Structures are given as structure tokens and as C-alpha cells.
Amino acid sequence: MSVQARQTEVRLIGRSDAIRRIEEDLECAARSDAKVLITGETGVGKEVVSRLIHSRSARASAPLVTLNCAGLPDSLLESELFGHVRGSFTGAYRDKPGLLEMAPNGTVFLDEVGEMSPRMQAVLLRFLETGEIQRIGADRSHTRVNVRLITATNRELRTHIEAGAFREDLYFRLNVIRLCIPPLRERTDDIALLVDYFMDFYSRQHRTPRPEVTPGAMEQLLAHRWPGNIRELKNVVERVILKVNGRAIRAVDLPPDVFGAAGRPARVAADAAVEAATAGPSQVDELAARMLKHGESFWSVVYPIFMSRDLTRADLRKIIKIGLESTNGNYRLLTQLFNMGDDDYKKFLNFLRKYDCHLPFQLFRVAPGRSSAANSSQGRTPAAANM
Ligand SMILES: Nc1ncnc2c1ncn2[C@@H]1O[C@H](COP(=O)(O)OP(=O)(O)OP(=O)(O)O)[C@@H](O)[C@H]1O
Ligand SMILES: [Mg+2]
């Protein structure tokens, strides 16, 4: 919870249509005194928007009070908002004003309003209807305040209402001006601009030279889904700036969950390491078992997930290795083992060669102890392997 008397600079970076619409809506919200409900996933910028509404409104010279409703027990939340009188509960040694009283003619921003308990929802509704503040332990209203209310939530409040967890009458009161901020993955036009902005910001803050971003790294940044939205992107940029210390940012410098977002990074030097890290041996075993034990075909079990990039080359090689170990290196028998038709032999070999997953058959014809060498084999297969 915080009271912000003087406004620190906040900026809404972005050039997507979505951000332009948000800019227009927030200008419109700033011109009025109506309640605003801001919705959007975590990290999309709900608090940034609330601060901009306040700082561009006629209330800008009065305080902006922010209170996060999540995780606070009712008694504490009520006391924070409305204050209490001395002796109203253990530890209440003196009268204390609530945050609402600390923002006369200002703005109150209630974050995560969807988390309020039914009792607190009723208390808030009563305040919205009367504008009166009753401190905890007082037998009548203490004062009236003039504040503008902005609320935010990352919940689907409509679903919450249908489930009986949020009051519909309160929802109608809060939802006068509605601002929905879309997730970053739906406004990828903003990613390069945000990266640029945070690179400038953190290079200055950490006093390091501002690095370039290679096209490969930008490709990954654009393809990532950003579940944590701008907050996640901001953290990624800060971490990478500290890591590269001025040299160009390559795809491999990005955190593992961002690196690889654009698909199999086969051209990158750390390819094998990343593939190994993301490859689940259990997935390989499971796919092999579906073909070897349950008679399913390679074309329906392995091929589609490899083509959709949910299976790496390293994993495909492991599956081929499992098969070749059973057939003593014989690819023709392998097509049978993997439940493909006889006519598929050529097609299968071409497919493996095309993706560099054709393992030399000789490795499986020697003593079993050496067969593991197939795992690391990347080389072209001799023509004799086509048997
Ligand atoms: N368009 C933007 N331009 C610049 N910075 C932004 C933008 N959107 C968000 N940020 C930054 O991203 C971080 C997260 O934003 P904010 O706290 O407003 O998100 P939120 O939607 O309130 O998230 P939560 O639901 O988790 O509370 C902040 O550091 C904020 O400054
Ligand atoms: Mg927030």
C-alpha cells in the first residue's frame, strides 16, 4: 500500500493499435471523475495506466493512494482503507485514519479488487453509495471524502460473478469506464520498442554500454509468449544487459524459456545443450513404446510432433537409436518395427537425412558396449547404410 504525493514519471511505451486505443481511453478517463475498472493479465501495465489517469486528471496535485487487496485479511484491509479508533482491537493504541482519508480530492487505486472477500465487497459498496467513512470501532460515520476510485483485476470478473464470488451490484458500480489491456503476445508490434526502451533505461542505470540486439535474438523475443507480459520482458532485458556487458545480445544469451521460442534453434552453437535440457527422456520412451508395444505407426506418433517442433532433433535421434539397437542397425527392419509400410522405406530414410537424424548403421553392428556412440553421431551416413 502506498500514498503517492508527488508523481514520479510513468510512461506507456508502445505503438500498437491496442496501445493507441488505451491512450485515447485513458485521456478520456482523465477528463472525467467516473470510476474506472482496468482489466488485463498480470504485468500488462494496469498500474501504469491508473497512474497516468491520475496524473493527467484535475486531481493530479492531490495524492494517489494505492492499495493491493490481495492477501490482506479483512480486518487489516478495512483498517487500511477506513482507519480505526483507539481500543477497537488488540494493538489499536490510538485513532488512525485510513488511506481514503489520506487522499482528499485525490485518487484511490484498489489493485486486485477481484480478491476481496464478500464482507469487504459489502463494506466497499456501502462506502461507494454514501461516500461516508466509518472507522473500525466507531459507532457512526466519521467523515465524508471526495475521492476518485480506480480499480484493477486480472480476473475474469464476469465468471467470478457467475460463480457467486463477486457481487454483481459492486461490479456495475466499479465498471463505469472500462479499460482492457491486451497481453503483450497480442500486440507484438510493441516488443521491439519496449526492448529498446528498457535497454536504454538499464544501460544507464547499471552504467554499462548499450548493447545491440542481433536479428536471431530479436526473432526469439518476438516469438516468445510472454506470460508475465511487460514485467517479464523488463526483467529479461535487465538480466541480459548485465550478462553481456556491452557486447551484442545473441539468442543464446536469452533465458532458456525465451531462447528457442522461435522454433528449433539449429544454427545456434548451443543447440545441442538446449535440446538436451528440454528433451524429456520419458517422452522419448513413451513415443518408442507406442510404436514398439502398441503397434502405432511412426508417421502418426513421431512425425507430426517433430514437424510441429514439439520434438527436438536430439529426441528424434534417440528414438531412431532405440529402434536400431533392436534391429542390429538394419533400417529396412526398422521401418517394420516402427509400423510403416514396405513402400515407406525410401521416404523414411529421406526424411531422416533431411533433418540430419540418419545414424550410421555400423554403430549398431559392433559390440553392444560401443553402440552409445550413435548418440553423438552427427555425420553423414555412408551410402552403404541404405540397407
Ligand atoms: N506500456 C508500458 N510501457 C512501459 N512500461 C510498462 C508498460 N506496461 C507495463 N510497464 C512496466 O511493467 C511492469 C508491470 O506493470 P504494472 O505493474 O502496471 O502491471 P500490472 O498489470 O499492474 O500487473 P499485476 O497484475 O501483476 O499487478 C512495471 O514495471 C511497469 O512500469
Ligand atoms: Mg498491478
Coordinates of C-alpha atoms and ligand atoms in Angstrom, one line a residue:
M1 CA 0.0 0.0 0.0
S2 CA 1.3 3.4 -0.8
V3 CA 0.4 7.1 -0.8
Q4 CA 2.0 9.0 -3.6
A5 CA 2.0 12.7 -3.1
R6 CA 4.4 13.6 -5.9
Q7 CA 4.1 11.8 -9.2
T8 CA 7.2 10.0 -10.5
E9 CA 7.4 9.8 -14.2
V10 CA 5.5 6.9 -15.8
R11 CA 5.4 6.2 -19.5
L12 CA 3.2 3.9 -21.6
I13 CA 5.5 2.7 -24.3
G14 CA 4.0 1.1 -27.4
R15 CA 2.9 1.9 -30.9
S16 CA 0.4 -0.9 -31.5
D17 CA -3.2 -0.1 -32.3
A18 CA -4.1 -1.5 -28.8
I19 CA -1.8 1.0 -27.1
R20 CA -3.2 3.9 -29.1
R21 CA -6.7 2.9 -28.1
I22 CA -5.6 2.7 -24.4
E23 CA -4.0 6.1 -24.7
E24 CA -7.3 7.6 -26.1
D25 CA -9.4 5.8 -23.4
L26 CA -7.2 7.0 -20.6
E27 CA -7.2 10.6 -21.8
C28 CA -11.0 10.3 -21.8
A29 CA -11.0 8.8 -18.3
A30 CA -8.7 11.6 -17.1
R31 CA -11.1 14.2 -18.2
S32 CA -13.9 12.8 -16.0
D33 CA -14.3 11.7 -12.5
A34 CA -16.1 8.5 -13.3
K35 CA -14.9 5.2 -11.7
V36 CA -12.5 3.1 -13.9
L37 CA -12.1 -0.6 -14.0
I38 CA -8.8 -1.8 -15.6
T39 CA -8.5 -5.4 -16.6
G40 CA -5.7 -7.5 -18.1
E41 CA -3.3 -10.2 -17.3
T42 CA -0.5 -9.8 -14.8
G43 CA 2.2 -7.4 -15.8
V44 CA 0.3 -5.7 -18.7
G45 CA 0.5 -2.3 -17.2
K46 CA -2.7 -1.8 -15.2
E47 CA -0.9 0.2 -12.5
V48 CA 0.9 2.3 -15.1
V49 CA -2.4 3.2 -16.7
S50 CA -4.0 4.0 -13.3
R51 CA -1.1 6.4 -12.5
L52 CA -1.4 8.1 -15.9
I53 CA -5.1 8.6 -15.4
H54 CA -4.5 10.3 -12.1
S55 CA -1.5 12.4 -13.3
R56 CA -3.5 13.7 -16.3
S57 CA -6.6 14.4 -14.3
A58 CA -7.7 17.5 -12.5
R59 CA -6.8 15.6 -9.3
A60 CA -3.1 15.4 -10.2
S61 CA -1.9 17.8 -7.5
A62 CA -3.7 15.7 -4.8
P63 CA -2.4 12.3 -3.6
L64 CA -2.8 9.0 -5.4
V65 CA -3.3 6.2 -2.9
T66 CA -2.6 2.6 -3.9
L67 CA -3.8 -0.5 -2.0
N68 CA -3.4 -4.1 -3.1
C69 CA -6.5 -6.0 -1.9
A70 CA -4.9 -9.5 -2.4
G71 CA -3.6 -11.4 0.6
L72 CA -4.8 -8.9 3.3
P73 CA -7.1 -10.3 5.9
D74 CA -10.4 -8.4 6.1
S75 CA -9.7 -6.7 9.4
L76 CA -6.4 -5.3 8.1
L77 CA -7.8 -4.3 4.7
E78 CA -10.7 -2.5 6.3
S79 CA -8.5 -0.7 8.8
E80 CA -6.1 0.3 6.0
L81 CA -9.0 1.7 3.9
F82 CA -11.2 3.3 6.6
G83 CA -8.9 3.6 9.7
H84 CA -9.8 2.6 13.2
V85 CA -10.5 4.1 16.6
R86 CA -8.4 3.5 19.7
G87 CA -9.1 0.2 21.5
S88 CA -11.2 -1.2 18.6
F89 CA -8.9 -4.3 18.5
T90 CA -5.7 -5.5 20.3
G91 CA -2.9 -3.3 19.3
A92 CA -5.1 -0.3 18.3
Y93 CA -3.4 2.1 20.7
R94 CA -4.6 5.3 19.0
D95 CA -7.0 6.5 16.4
K96 CA -5.7 6.0 13.0
P97 CA -7.0 7.5 9.7
G98 CA -7.5 5.2 6.7
L99 CA -6.0 5.6 3.3
L100 CA -9.2 7.0 1.9
E101 CA -8.9 10.0 4.3
M102 CA -5.3 10.5 3.2
A103 CA -6.3 11.2 -0.3
P104 CA -8.8 14.1 -0.1
N105 CA -9.7 15.3 -3.6
G106 CA -7.3 12.6 -4.9
T107 CA -7.5 9.2 -6.4
V108 CA -7.6 5.8 -4.7
F109 CA -6.3 2.8 -6.8
L110 CA -7.5 -0.6 -5.5
D111 CA -5.5 -3.3 -7.1
E112 CA -6.6 -6.9 -7.4
V113 CA -10.2 -5.9 -6.4
G114 CA -11.4 -9.3 -7.5
E115 CA -9.7 -10.9 -4.5
M116 CA -11.9 -9.0 -1.9
S117 CA -13.9 -11.2 0.4
P118 CA -17.8 -10.9 0.3
R119 CA -17.7 -9.0 3.5
M120 CA -15.3 -6.4 2.2
Q121 CA -17.2 -6.1 -1.0
A122 CA -20.2 -5.2 1.1
V123 CA -18.2 -2.6 3.0
L124 CA -16.8 -1.1 -0.2
L125 CA -20.3 -1.0 -1.7
R126 CA -21.6 0.9 1.3
F127 CA -18.8 3.4 1.0
L128 CA -19.4 3.9 -2.7
E129 CA -23.1 4.6 -2.1
T130 CA -22.7 7.0 0.8
G131 CA -19.1 8.4 0.4
E132 CA -19.0 8.1 4.2
I133 CA -16.1 6.8 6.2
Q134 CA -16.8 4.8 9.3
R135 CA -13.6 3.9 11.1
I136 CA -13.4 0.4 12.7
G137 CA -14.8 0.5 16.2
A138 CA -16.7 3.8 15.6
D139 CA -20.5 3.8 16.1
R140 CA -21.1 6.3 13.4
S141 CA -19.6 7.8 10.3
H142 CA -16.6 9.9 10.9
T143 CA -16.4 12.0 7.8
R144 CA -17.2 12.1 4.0
V145 CA -14.4 12.1 1.5
N146 CA -14.2 13.2 -2.1
V147 CA -12.0 10.6 -3.9
R148 CA -12.0 9.1 -7.4
L149 CA -11.8 5.4 -7.4
I150 CA -9.8 3.3 -9.9
T151 CA -9.9 -0.5 -9.6
A152 CA -7.9 -3.3 -11.3
T153 CA -8.1 -7.0 -11.6
N154 CA -6.5 -9.8 -13.6
R155 CA -9.5 -12.0 -13.0
E156 CA -12.4 -12.5 -15.4
L157 CA -14.9 -10.8 -13.1
R158 CA -18.0 -12.0 -15.1
T159 CA -17.0 -15.6 -14.4
H160 CA -16.3 -14.7 -10.8
I161 CA -19.8 -13.2 -10.6
E162 CA -21.4 -16.3 -12.1
A163 CA -19.5 -18.4 -9.6
G164 CA -21.1 -16.3 -6.8
A165 CA -17.7 -15.0 -5.7
F166 CA -18.1 -11.3 -6.7
R167 CA -21.2 -9.1 -6.2
E168 CA -22.8 -8.0 -9.4
D169 CA -24.1 -4.7 -7.9
L170 CA -20.5 -3.8 -6.9
Y171 CA -19.3 -4.8 -10.4
F172 CA -21.8 -2.4 -12.0
R173 CA -20.7 0.4 -9.7
L174 CA -17.0 -0.1 -10.5
N175 CA -17.3 -0.8 -14.2
V176 CA -18.2 2.7 -15.4
I177 CA -15.2 3.3 -17.7
R178 CA -13.6 0.0 -18.7
L179 CA -10.1 -0.3 -19.9
C180 CA -8.9 -3.8 -21.1
I181 CA -5.2 -4.0 -21.7
P182 CA -4.4 -6.9 -24.1
P183 CA -1.5 -9.2 -23.3
L184 CA 1.9 -8.5 -25.0
R185 CA 1.6 -11.5 -27.3
E186 CA -1.4 -9.9 -28.9
R187 CA 0.5 -6.7 -29.6
T188 CA 3.9 -7.9 -30.8
D189 CA 4.3 -4.5 -32.6
D190 CA 5.3 -3.1 -29.2
I191 CA 8.0 -5.7 -28.4
A192 CA 11.0 -4.1 -30.2
L193 CA 10.1 -0.7 -28.9
L194 CA 9.8 -1.9 -25.3
V195 CA 13.1 -3.8 -25.6
D196 CA 14.7 -0.6 -26.9
Y197 CA 13.3 1.5 -24.1
F198 CA 14.4 -0.9 -21.3
M199 CA 17.8 -1.3 -22.9
D200 CA 18.3 2.4 -22.7
F201 CA 16.9 2.5 -19.2
Y202 CA 19.0 -0.3 -17.7
S203 CA 22.2 0.5 -19.6
R204 CA 22.0 3.9 -18.0
Q205 CA 21.1 2.5 -14.6
H206 CA 23.8 -0.1 -14.5
R207 CA 26.3 2.2 -16.3
T208 CA 27.1 -0.4 -19.0
P209 CA 27.5 0.2 -22.7
R210 CA 24.2 -0.2 -24.5
P211 CA 24.3 -3.5 -26.5
E212 CA 22.9 -4.3 -29.9
V213 CA 20.3 -7.0 -30.3
T214 CA 21.2 -9.5 -33.1
P215 CA 18.4 -10.4 -35.5
G216 CA 18.5 -14.0 -34.1
A217 CA 17.8 -12.7 -30.6
M218 CA 15.1 -10.4 -31.8
E219 CA 13.4 -13.3 -33.6
Q220 CA 13.2 -15.2 -30.3
L221 CA 12.0 -12.1 -28.4
L222 CA 9.2 -11.6 -30.9
A223 CA 8.2 -15.3 -30.8
H224 CA 8.1 -15.7 -27.0
R225 CA 4.6 -15.8 -25.5
W226 CA 5.4 -13.5 -22.6
P227 CA 3.1 -15.0 -19.9
G228 CA 4.4 -12.3 -17.5
N229 CA 3.9 -9.6 -20.1
I230 CA 5.9 -6.3 -19.8
R231 CA 7.1 -7.1 -16.3
E232 CA 8.7 -10.3 -17.7
L233 CA 10.2 -8.5 -20.7
K234 CA 11.6 -5.8 -18.5
N235 CA 13.3 -8.4 -16.2
V236 CA 14.7 -10.3 -19.2
V237 CA 16.3 -7.2 -20.6
E238 CA 17.8 -6.2 -17.3
R239 CA 19.3 -9.7 -16.8
V240 CA 20.7 -9.9 -20.3
I241 CA 22.2 -6.4 -20.1
L242 CA 24.1 -7.4 -17.0
K243 CA 25.2 -10.7 -18.6
V244 CA 26.6 -9.4 -21.9
N245 CA 28.2 -6.3 -20.5
G246 CA 28.1 -4.3 -23.7
R247 CA 28.6 -6.9 -26.4
A248 CA 25.8 -7.8 -28.9
I249 CA 22.9 -9.8 -27.4
R250 CA 22.6 -13.2 -29.2
A251 CA 19.8 -15.7 -29.0
V252 CA 21.8 -17.9 -26.7
D253 CA 22.2 -15.1 -24.2
L254 CA 18.4 -15.1 -23.6
P255 CA 16.9 -17.1 -20.7
P256 CA 16.1 -20.7 -21.6
D257 CA 12.3 -20.2 -21.8
V258 CA 12.7 -17.3 -24.2
F259 CA 15.5 -18.8 -26.2
G260 CA 14.0 -21.4 -28.5
A261 CA 10.7 -19.6 -28.7
A262 CA 11.1 -19.2 -32.5
G263 CA 11.5 -22.9 -33.0
R264 CA 14.4 -25.3 -33.2
P265 CA 17.5 -23.0 -32.9
A266 CA 19.6 -25.4 -35.1
R267 CA 22.0 -22.8 -36.3
V268 CA 23.0 -21.8 -32.8
A269 CA 26.1 -23.2 -31.2
A270 CA 24.4 -24.2 -28.0
D271 CA 21.7 -26.1 -29.9
A272 CA 22.6 -29.5 -28.6
A273 CA 22.9 -28.3 -24.9
V274 CA 19.5 -26.7 -25.0
E275 CA 17.9 -29.6 -26.8
A276 CA 19.3 -31.9 -24.2
A277 CA 17.9 -29.7 -21.4
T278 CA 14.5 -29.6 -22.9
A279 CA 14.3 -33.2 -24.0
G280 CA 12.4 -35.4 -21.6
P281 CA 13.7 -38.9 -21.7
S282 CA 10.2 -40.1 -20.6
Q283 CA 8.7 -38.5 -23.8
V284 CA 11.2 -40.4 -25.9
D285 CA 10.5 -43.7 -24.1
E286 CA 6.8 -43.1 -24.3
L287 CA 6.9 -42.5 -28.1
A288 CA 9.1 -45.5 -28.6
A289 CA 6.7 -47.7 -26.6
R290 CA 3.7 -46.6 -28.6
M291 CA 5.4 -47.9 -31.7
L292 CA 7.1 -51.0 -30.3
K293 CA 4.4 -52.2 -27.9
H294 CA 1.2 -50.7 -29.2
G295 CA 1.7 -51.1 -32.9
E296 CA 1.2 -47.4 -33.8
S297 CA 3.0 -46.0 -36.8
F298 CA 6.0 -43.7 -36.8
W299 CA 4.0 -41.4 -39.2
S300 CA 1.3 -40.9 -36.7
V301 CA 3.3 -41.0 -33.4
V302 CA 6.6 -39.2 -34.1
Y303 CA 6.4 -37.4 -37.4
P304 CA 3.6 -34.9 -36.5
I305 CA 5.1 -33.8 -33.2
F306 CA 8.6 -33.5 -34.8
M307 CA 7.2 -31.3 -37.6
S308 CA 5.3 -29.1 -35.2
R309 CA 8.6 -28.7 -33.3
D310 CA 7.4 -30.3 -30.1
L311 CA 10.1 -32.9 -30.5
T312 CA 13.8 -31.9 -31.0
R313 CA 16.3 -33.5 -33.4
A314 CA 18.1 -34.9 -30.4
D315 CA 15.0 -36.7 -29.3
L316 CA 14.3 -38.0 -32.7
R317 CA 17.8 -39.4 -32.9
K318 CA 17.3 -41.1 -29.5
I319 CA 14.1 -42.8 -30.9
I320 CA 16.0 -43.9 -34.0
K321 CA 18.8 -45.2 -31.8
I322 CA 16.3 -47.3 -29.7
G323 CA 14.9 -48.8 -32.9
L324 CA 18.3 -49.5 -34.5
E325 CA 19.6 -51.2 -31.3
S326 CA 16.7 -53.7 -31.7
T327 CA 17.3 -54.3 -35.4
N328 CA 21.0 -54.5 -35.2
G329 CA 21.4 -51.4 -37.4
N330 CA 19.0 -52.6 -40.1
Y331 CA 16.9 -49.7 -41.4
R332 CA 14.6 -51.9 -43.5
L333 CA 13.7 -53.8 -40.4
L334 CA 13.3 -50.5 -38.6
T335 CA 10.5 -49.4 -40.9
Q336 CA 8.7 -52.6 -40.0
L337 CA 9.5 -52.2 -36.3
F338 CA 8.0 -48.7 -36.4
N339 CA 4.9 -50.0 -38.1
M340 CA 5.5 -48.3 -41.5
G341 CA 4.6 -49.9 -44.9
D342 CA 7.4 -51.5 -47.0
D343 CA 6.9 -48.7 -49.5
D344 CA 7.8 -46.2 -46.9
Y345 CA 11.4 -47.2 -46.6
K346 CA 12.8 -44.6 -49.0
K347 CA 10.5 -41.9 -47.7
F348 CA 11.6 -42.6 -44.2
L349 CA 15.3 -42.5 -45.0
N350 CA 14.9 -39.3 -46.9
F351 CA 13.1 -37.8 -44.0
L352 CA 15.9 -38.8 -41.6
R353 CA 18.6 -37.4 -43.9
K354 CA 16.8 -34.2 -44.5
Y355 CA 16.8 -33.5 -40.7
D356 CA 20.2 -34.9 -40.1
C357 CA 18.8 -37.7 -37.9
H358 CA 20.1 -40.6 -40.0
L359 CA 22.5 -42.5 -37.7
P360 CA 25.3 -44.7 -39.2
F361 CA 24.1 -48.3 -39.2
Q362 CA 27.7 -49.5 -38.5
L363 CA 27.5 -48.2 -34.9
F364 CA 24.8 -50.8 -34.2
R365 CA 26.6 -53.7 -35.7
V366 CA 29.5 -53.7 -33.4
A367 CA 29.8 -54.9 -29.8
P368 CA 26.9 -53.5 -27.7
G369 CA 29.2 -51.6 -25.5
R370 CA 30.1 -49.2 -28.3
S371 CA 26.6 -48.6 -29.5
S372 CA 26.2 -45.4 -27.4
A373 CA 28.5 -43.6 -29.8
A374 CA 25.4 -43.3 -32.1
N375 CA 24.1 -40.8 -29.7
S376 CA 26.7 -38.2 -30.6
S377 CA 26.9 -39.0 -34.3
Q378 CA 26.1 -36.1 -36.5
G379 CA 28.0 -37.1 -39.6
R380 CA 26.6 -38.0 -43.0
T381 CA 25.7 -41.6 -43.3
P382 CA 27.7 -43.7 -45.8
A383 CA 25.7 -44.9 -48.8
A384 CA 26.0 -48.5 -47.6
A385 CA 23.7 -47.6 -44.7
N386 CA 20.7 -47.7 -47.0
M387 CA 20.0 -51.3 -46.4
Ligands
LIG1 N1 3.4 0.1 -21.8 C1 4.4 0.2 -20.9 N2 5.4 1.0 -21.0 C2 6.4 0.9 -20.1 N3 6.5 0.2 -19.0 C3 5.4 -0.6 -18.8 C4 4.3 -0.7 -19.7 N4 3.4 -1.6 -19.2 C5 4.0 -2.1 -18.1 N5 5.2 -1.5 -17.8 C6 6.0 -1.8 -16.7 O1 5.9 -3.2 -16.5 C7 5.8 -3.5 -15.1 C8 4.4 -4.1 -14.8 O2 3.4 -3.1 -15.0 P1 2.2 -3.0 -13.9 O3 2.7 -3.1 -12.5 O4 1.5 -1.7 -14.3 O5 1.4 -4.3 -14.3 P2 0.0 -4.8 -13.7 O6 -0.9 -5.0 -14.9 O7 -0.5 -3.9 -12.6 O8 0.5 -6.2 -13.1 P3 -0.2 -7.1 -11.9 O9 -1.5 -7.6 -12.4 O10 0.8 -8.2 -11.7 O11 -0.3 -6.1 -10.7 C9 6.0 -2.2 -14.4 O12 7.4 -2.1 -14.1 C10 5.7 -1.2 -15.4 O13 6.4 0.0 -15.2
MG2 MG -0.7 -4.2 -10.6

